[in-house]
Amino acid sequence: MGKVAALAGLVALLATGCSGDEVLRFGWPVGVTKESEDMRVLWTWSVIAALAVGVVVWGLIFWSVAFHRKKKSDQPGDLPRQFQYNVPLELFCVVLPLVMVCVLFFFTATTESKVLAKEPDPDVTVDVIAFQWNWEFDYPGAPKDANGQVIKTVGSSSEIPILVLPTGKRIQYNLRSADVIHSFWVPEFHFKRDVFPDPDKNNQDSSFQNTIDRTGAFVGRCAELCGTYHSGMNFEVRALPADQFDRYIQLRTQINPATGQPNTTAEALAALNCGELCAPQATTTKPFNTDRTLRTQSG
């Protein structure tokens, strides 16, 4: 029976076609930041600990069922051996779960502290301003554009705003709302934070930091019901290599000869000419059509 069970387990594992990394993820999605990997490690060990407890509990149940069944020699009304006054056993049943909870709390608090940690001098700072129903991204620490203004990207109902960021750099996000409560959420970050109006007046922690590990385009969303077009309040994070990000910022400070104005986000990305990674328009989502007259009754 043991050999059959081991063979069945091996076949079940191999038949899934999962790699070792995927197995150890236990369903945790792949992230793009160092912080998301820290949370994945906590998740993996928590599941392993839960499975270990499950194995012990299941083993005790099966052991009791197999070796402590009612015997034919037992008389009607006979009770099995009672343990309600077994002090060592009762202490064990109280102390062990308490130790498990304390250990889980310790590692959870440690991981939370790492994820929420902020360095005093981040490499890039972005001011994220949410409004009904779109986003504005400002780069206050970057050089000013040709008009002396802060480099910014403002979304509209016809264009998805693209938040261009570098990989391998410490990034700080300062969140603020211009009206109601929104929520800044990039699923691949495995992190979400509400965006409040006047966070300083309400003593709210309105900033966080992370480091993006790989390039790519990642959809961002508002995760707080904020009004009629909440579902269309999307944006895109475009993670570029650090040197290309520096070139992007430089292009944003220059005048576009065709328009006589500083390059927009789309124009700067197009000028970078680095393939799909520099697509001038969002590739992970599209604008929401706000024309209600286009809606028709079903059928």
Short mmCIF file of C-alpha atoms in Angstrom, two decimals:
data_model
loop_
_atom_site.label_atom_id
_atom_site.label_comp_id
_atom_site.label_asym_id
_atom_site.label_seq_id
_atom_site.Cartn_x
_atom_site.Cartn_y
_atom_site.Cartn_z
CA MET A 1 0.00 0.00 0.00
CA GLY A 2 2.85 2.37 0.82
CA LYS A 3 4.53 1.79 -2.54
CA VAL A 4 1.23 2.30 -4.38
CA ALA A 5 0.55 5.55 -2.48
CA ALA A 6 4.08 6.85 -3.19
CA LEU A 7 3.75 5.98 -6.89
CA ALA A 8 0.35 7.67 -7.08
CA GLY A 9 1.76 10.80 -5.46
CA LEU A 10 4.69 10.87 -7.87
CA VAL A 11 2.41 10.45 -10.90
CA ALA A 12 0.07 13.17 -9.63
CA LEU A 13 3.01 15.56 -9.21
CA LEU A 14 4.56 14.84 -12.62
CA ALA A 15 1.22 14.87 -14.43
CA THR A 16 0.62 18.50 -13.45
CA GLY A 17 3.58 19.61 -15.60
CA CYS A 18 4.58 22.13 -12.91
CA SER A 19 8.15 23.19 -12.29
CA GLY A 20 9.62 23.07 -8.81
CA ASP A 21 9.21 26.85 -8.51
CA GLU A 22 5.54 26.66 -9.47
CA VAL A 23 4.91 23.88 -6.96
CA LEU A 24 6.47 25.88 -4.14
CA ARG A 25 4.35 28.90 -5.07
CA PHE A 26 1.19 27.05 -4.03
CA GLY A 27 -0.88 29.27 -6.33
CA TRP A 28 0.90 32.54 -5.49
CA PRO A 29 1.16 34.55 -8.75
CA VAL A 30 4.49 35.74 -10.14
CA GLY A 31 5.32 39.29 -9.07
CA VAL A 32 7.70 41.88 -10.50
CA THR A 33 9.06 43.46 -7.33
CA LYS A 34 11.40 42.37 -4.56
CA GLU A 35 8.61 42.99 -2.06
CA SER A 36 6.27 40.58 -3.85
CA GLU A 37 8.93 37.88 -3.56
CA ASP A 38 9.22 38.51 0.19
CA MET A 39 5.48 37.96 0.49
CA ARG A 40 5.71 34.82 -1.65
CA VAL A 41 8.28 33.34 0.74
CA LEU A 42 5.95 33.99 3.69
CA TRP A 43 3.08 32.39 1.78
CA THR A 44 5.13 29.31 0.86
CA TRP A 45 6.31 28.60 4.40
CA SER A 46 2.84 29.29 5.82
CA VAL A 47 1.34 26.70 3.47
CA ILE A 48 4.09 24.20 4.29
CA ALA A 49 3.43 24.70 8.01
CA ALA A 50 -0.31 24.29 7.46
CA LEU A 51 0.26 21.10 5.47
CA ALA A 52 2.51 19.74 8.23
CA VAL A 53 -0.19 20.39 10.83
CA GLY A 54 -2.73 18.80 8.50
CA VAL A 55 -0.61 15.67 8.09
CA VAL A 56 -0.29 15.30 11.89
CA VAL A 57 -4.02 15.81 12.42
CA TRP A 58 -4.99 13.43 9.62
CA GLY A 59 -2.50 10.87 10.93
CA LEU A 60 -3.98 11.03 14.43
CA ILE A 61 -7.49 10.69 13.04
CA PHE A 62 -6.62 7.63 10.91
CA TRP A 63 -4.61 6.12 13.77
CA SER A 64 -7.56 6.47 16.13
CA VAL A 65 -9.98 5.05 13.57
CA ALA A 66 -7.71 2.09 12.77
CA PHE A 67 -6.45 1.10 16.23
CA HIS A 68 -9.02 2.39 18.67
CA ARG A 69 -12.25 1.05 17.27
CA LYS A 70 -14.86 -0.43 19.54
CA LYS A 71 -13.98 -4.01 20.41
CA LYS A 72 -16.36 -6.94 20.31
CA SER A 73 -15.59 -7.61 23.94
CA ASP A 74 -16.79 -4.16 25.00
CA GLN A 75 -20.06 -4.10 26.86
CA PRO A 76 -22.94 -1.80 25.80
CA GLY A 77 -22.47 1.59 27.37
CA ASP A 78 -18.73 1.19 27.93
CA LEU A 79 -16.82 4.40 27.31
CA PRO A 80 -13.29 4.62 25.95
CA ARG A 81 -10.52 5.89 28.18
CA GLN A 82 -11.17 9.51 29.19
CA PHE A 83 -8.56 12.28 29.11
CA GLN A 84 -10.46 15.30 30.44
CA TYR A 85 -8.26 15.47 33.55
CA ASN A 86 -4.95 14.72 31.83
CA VAL A 87 -3.09 17.93 32.68
CA PRO A 88 -0.02 17.35 30.43
CA LEU A 89 -2.27 16.64 27.45
CA GLU A 90 -4.41 19.70 28.12
CA LEU A 91 -1.33 21.90 28.46
CA PHE A 92 0.01 20.49 25.20
CA CYS A 93 -3.28 21.28 23.41
CA VAL A 94 -3.14 24.87 24.68
CA VAL A 95 0.57 25.67 24.44
CA LEU A 96 1.26 24.19 20.99
CA PRO A 97 -1.43 26.23 19.13
CA LEU A 98 -0.28 29.34 21.04
CA VAL A 99 3.31 28.78 19.92
CA MET A 100 2.16 28.25 16.33
CA VAL A 101 0.18 31.51 16.35
CA CYS A 102 3.12 33.43 17.83
CA VAL A 103 5.54 32.07 15.22
CA LEU A 104 3.14 32.91 12.38
CA PHE A 105 2.59 36.39 13.81
CA PHE A 106 6.36 36.98 14.09
CA PHE A 107 7.11 36.10 10.47
CA THR A 108 4.04 38.00 9.24
CA ALA A 109 5.08 41.13 11.13
CA THR A 110 8.68 40.78 9.92
CA THR A 111 7.61 40.47 6.28
CA GLU A 112 5.18 43.38 6.63
CA SER A 113 7.97 45.56 8.03
CA LYS A 114 10.20 44.68 5.05
CA VAL A 115 7.45 45.37 2.51
CA LEU A 116 6.51 48.72 4.07
CA ALA A 117 10.09 49.85 4.74
CA LYS A 118 11.11 53.20 3.24
CA GLU A 119 14.59 54.36 2.39
CA PRO A 120 15.33 58.01 3.24
CA ASP A 121 16.66 58.84 -0.23
CA PRO A 122 14.84 56.87 -2.99
CA ASP A 123 16.21 56.93 -6.54
CA VAL A 124 12.93 58.04 -8.14
CA THR A 125 9.91 59.82 -6.64
CA VAL A 126 6.50 59.84 -8.30
CA ASP A 127 3.48 61.85 -7.16
CA VAL A 128 0.34 59.87 -7.95
CA ILE A 129 -2.81 62.01 -8.10
CA ALA A 130 -6.12 60.21 -8.54
CA PHE A 131 -9.26 61.97 -9.71
CA GLN A 132 -12.65 60.94 -11.05
CA TRP A 133 -11.94 58.96 -13.16
CA ASN A 134 -8.30 58.92 -14.13
CA TRP A 135 -4.73 59.43 -12.98
CA GLU A 136 -1.94 61.99 -13.02
CA PHE A 137 1.71 61.04 -12.53
CA ASP A 138 4.28 63.74 -11.68
CA TYR A 139 8.06 63.45 -11.38
CA PRO A 140 8.98 66.16 -8.84
CA GLY A 141 12.62 65.09 -8.53
CA ALA A 142 13.29 65.09 -12.28
CA PRO A 143 14.52 68.09 -14.29
CA LYS A 144 11.82 70.53 -15.39
CA ASP A 145 10.58 70.51 -18.98
CA ALA A 146 11.37 73.24 -21.53
CA ASN A 147 8.51 75.35 -20.13
CA GLY A 148 9.83 75.14 -16.59
CA GLN A 149 7.05 72.80 -15.48
CA VAL A 150 7.21 69.51 -13.59
CA ILE A 151 7.19 66.51 -15.94
CA LYS A 152 3.78 64.89 -15.69
CA THR A 153 1.45 62.48 -17.42
CA VAL A 154 -2.29 63.06 -17.21
CA GLY A 155 -4.81 60.47 -18.38
CA SER A 156 -8.06 61.18 -20.17
CA SER A 157 -11.10 59.26 -21.35
CA SER A 158 -9.40 58.84 -24.74
CA GLU A 159 -5.87 57.92 -23.58
CA ILE A 160 -4.62 55.57 -20.88
CA PRO A 161 -1.91 57.26 -18.76
CA ILE A 162 1.44 55.42 -18.76
CA LEU A 163 3.58 55.57 -15.63
CA VAL A 164 7.15 55.06 -16.88
CA LEU A 165 9.51 53.71 -14.22
CA PRO A 166 13.05 52.24 -14.12
CA THR A 167 13.96 48.71 -13.09
CA GLY A 168 16.48 48.07 -10.34
CA LYS A 169 15.90 51.46 -8.70
CA ARG A 170 14.19 52.36 -5.42
CA ILE A 171 10.92 54.12 -6.26
CA GLN A 172 8.70 56.10 -3.90
CA TYR A 173 5.02 56.65 -4.68
CA ASN A 174 3.30 59.62 -3.01
CA LEU A 175 -0.46 59.12 -3.25
CA ARG A 176 -3.14 61.81 -3.12
CA SER A 177 -6.72 62.13 -4.32
CA ALA A 178 -8.29 65.25 -5.78
CA ASP A 179 -11.83 64.26 -4.77
CA VAL A 180 -13.04 60.94 -3.34
CA ILE A 181 -11.19 57.86 -2.05
CA HIS A 182 -9.49 55.85 -4.78
CA SER A 183 -7.03 52.95 -4.59
CA PHE A 184 -3.70 52.50 -6.39
CA TRP A 185 -3.31 48.86 -7.41
CA VAL A 186 -0.89 47.14 -9.77
CA PRO A 187 -1.65 43.39 -9.56
CA GLU A 188 1.95 42.42 -10.42
CA PHE A 189 3.18 44.50 -7.47
CA HIS A 190 1.06 42.37 -5.11
CA PHE A 191 0.44 45.61 -3.25
CA LYS A 192 -2.50 47.97 -2.98
CA ARG A 193 -2.95 51.22 -1.09
CA ASP A 194 -5.95 53.52 -0.78
CA VAL A 195 -5.58 57.06 -2.13
CA PHE A 196 -7.16 59.64 0.18
CA PRO A 197 -7.80 63.36 -0.22
CA ASP A 198 -5.65 65.48 2.12
CA PRO A 199 -3.76 62.51 3.63
CA ASP A 200 -1.43 64.76 5.67
CA LYS A 201 -4.32 66.44 7.47
CA ASN A 202 -5.74 63.03 8.40
CA ASN A 203 -2.40 61.52 9.54
CA GLN A 204 -2.57 58.83 6.83
CA ASP A 205 0.48 57.05 5.45
CA SER A 206 0.15 58.06 1.82
CA SER A 207 3.41 56.72 0.40
CA PHE A 208 5.21 53.44 -0.20
CA GLN A 209 8.34 52.23 -1.95
CA ASN A 210 9.34 49.28 -4.08
CA THR A 211 11.93 48.08 -6.55
CA ILE A 212 10.81 46.63 -9.89
CA ASP A 213 12.87 43.59 -10.88
CA ARG A 214 12.05 43.17 -14.57
CA THR A 215 10.96 45.17 -17.58
CA GLY A 216 7.47 45.00 -19.03
CA ALA A 217 4.05 46.59 -19.20
CA PHE A 218 1.75 46.01 -16.22
CA VAL A 219 -1.86 47.11 -15.94
CA GLY A 220 -2.88 49.29 -13.00
CA ARG A 221 -6.37 49.82 -11.64
CA CYS A 222 -8.41 51.71 -9.11
CA ALA A 223 -9.53 49.12 -6.55
CA GLU A 224 -11.96 51.36 -4.65
CA LEU A 225 -15.51 51.98 -5.91
CA CYS A 226 -15.23 55.69 -6.66
CA GLY A 227 -18.13 56.56 -8.96
CA THR A 228 -19.77 55.98 -12.32
CA TYR A 229 -16.65 55.20 -14.36
CA HIS A 230 -14.67 53.44 -11.65
CA SER A 231 -14.32 50.33 -13.84
CA GLY A 232 -12.60 52.36 -16.56
CA MET A 233 -10.09 54.06 -14.24
CA ASN A 234 -7.06 52.13 -15.46
CA PHE A 235 -3.44 53.02 -16.09
CA GLU A 236 -0.28 51.21 -17.15
CA VAL A 237 3.13 50.86 -15.54
CA ARG A 238 5.90 50.71 -18.14
CA ALA A 239 9.11 49.40 -16.56
CA LEU A 240 12.21 50.28 -18.60
CA PRO A 241 15.91 49.59 -18.02
CA ALA A 242 17.47 52.38 -15.97
CA ASP A 243 19.41 53.86 -18.91
CA GLN A 244 16.31 53.99 -21.11
CA PHE A 245 14.33 55.59 -18.29
CA ASP A 246 16.97 58.32 -18.00
CA ARG A 247 16.74 58.87 -21.74
CA TYR A 248 12.92 59.02 -21.47
CA ILE A 249 13.14 61.75 -18.82
CA GLN A 250 15.61 63.64 -21.00
CA LEU A 251 13.22 63.45 -23.95
CA ARG A 252 10.36 64.76 -21.78
CA THR A 253 12.40 67.92 -21.13
CA GLN A 254 12.95 68.61 -24.85
CA ILE A 255 10.77 70.45 -27.33
CA ASN A 256 9.06 68.47 -30.08
CA PRO A 257 9.73 70.40 -33.35
CA ALA A 258 6.41 69.22 -34.80
CA THR A 259 4.30 70.68 -31.99
CA GLY A 260 6.52 73.35 -30.46
CA GLN A 261 5.76 71.85 -27.02
CA PRO A 262 7.71 69.51 -24.72
CA ASN A 263 7.43 65.85 -25.69
CA THR A 264 4.44 64.03 -24.27
CA THR A 265 4.68 60.55 -22.79
CA ALA A 266 3.68 58.96 -26.10
CA GLU A 267 6.11 61.11 -28.12
CA ALA A 268 9.02 60.38 -25.77
CA LEU A 269 8.36 56.63 -25.82
CA ALA A 270 8.11 56.65 -29.61
CA ALA A 271 11.42 58.54 -29.84
CA LEU A 272 13.11 55.91 -27.66
CA ASN A 273 12.34 53.37 -30.39
CA CYS A 274 12.94 50.27 -28.22
CA GLY A 275 10.25 48.02 -29.70
CA GLU A 276 7.09 46.94 -27.91
CA LEU A 277 8.49 48.10 -24.59
CA CYS A 278 8.36 51.67 -25.92
CA ALA A 279 4.90 51.49 -27.52
CA PRO A 280 3.46 55.02 -27.36
CA GLN A 281 0.04 53.76 -26.24
CA ALA A 282 -0.92 51.39 -23.44
CA THR A 283 -0.76 47.71 -24.39
CA THR A 284 -2.39 46.13 -21.31
CA THR A 285 -5.71 48.00 -21.32
CA LYS A 286 -7.72 50.42 -23.40
CA PRO A 287 -9.83 53.52 -22.76
CA PHE A 288 -13.39 53.08 -21.58
CA ASN A 289 -16.05 54.42 -23.94
CA THR A 290 -18.00 57.01 -21.95
CA ASP A 291 -20.73 57.46 -24.58
CA ARG A 292 -23.82 56.00 -22.89
CA THR A 293 -25.89 56.37 -26.05
CA LEU A 294 -23.99 53.40 -27.53
CA ARG A 295 -25.52 51.06 -24.97
CA THR A 296 -28.50 49.08 -26.23
CA GLN A 297 -30.99 46.75 -24.64
CA SER A 298 -30.08 43.08 -24.74
CA GLY A 299 -31.55 41.40 -27.79
#
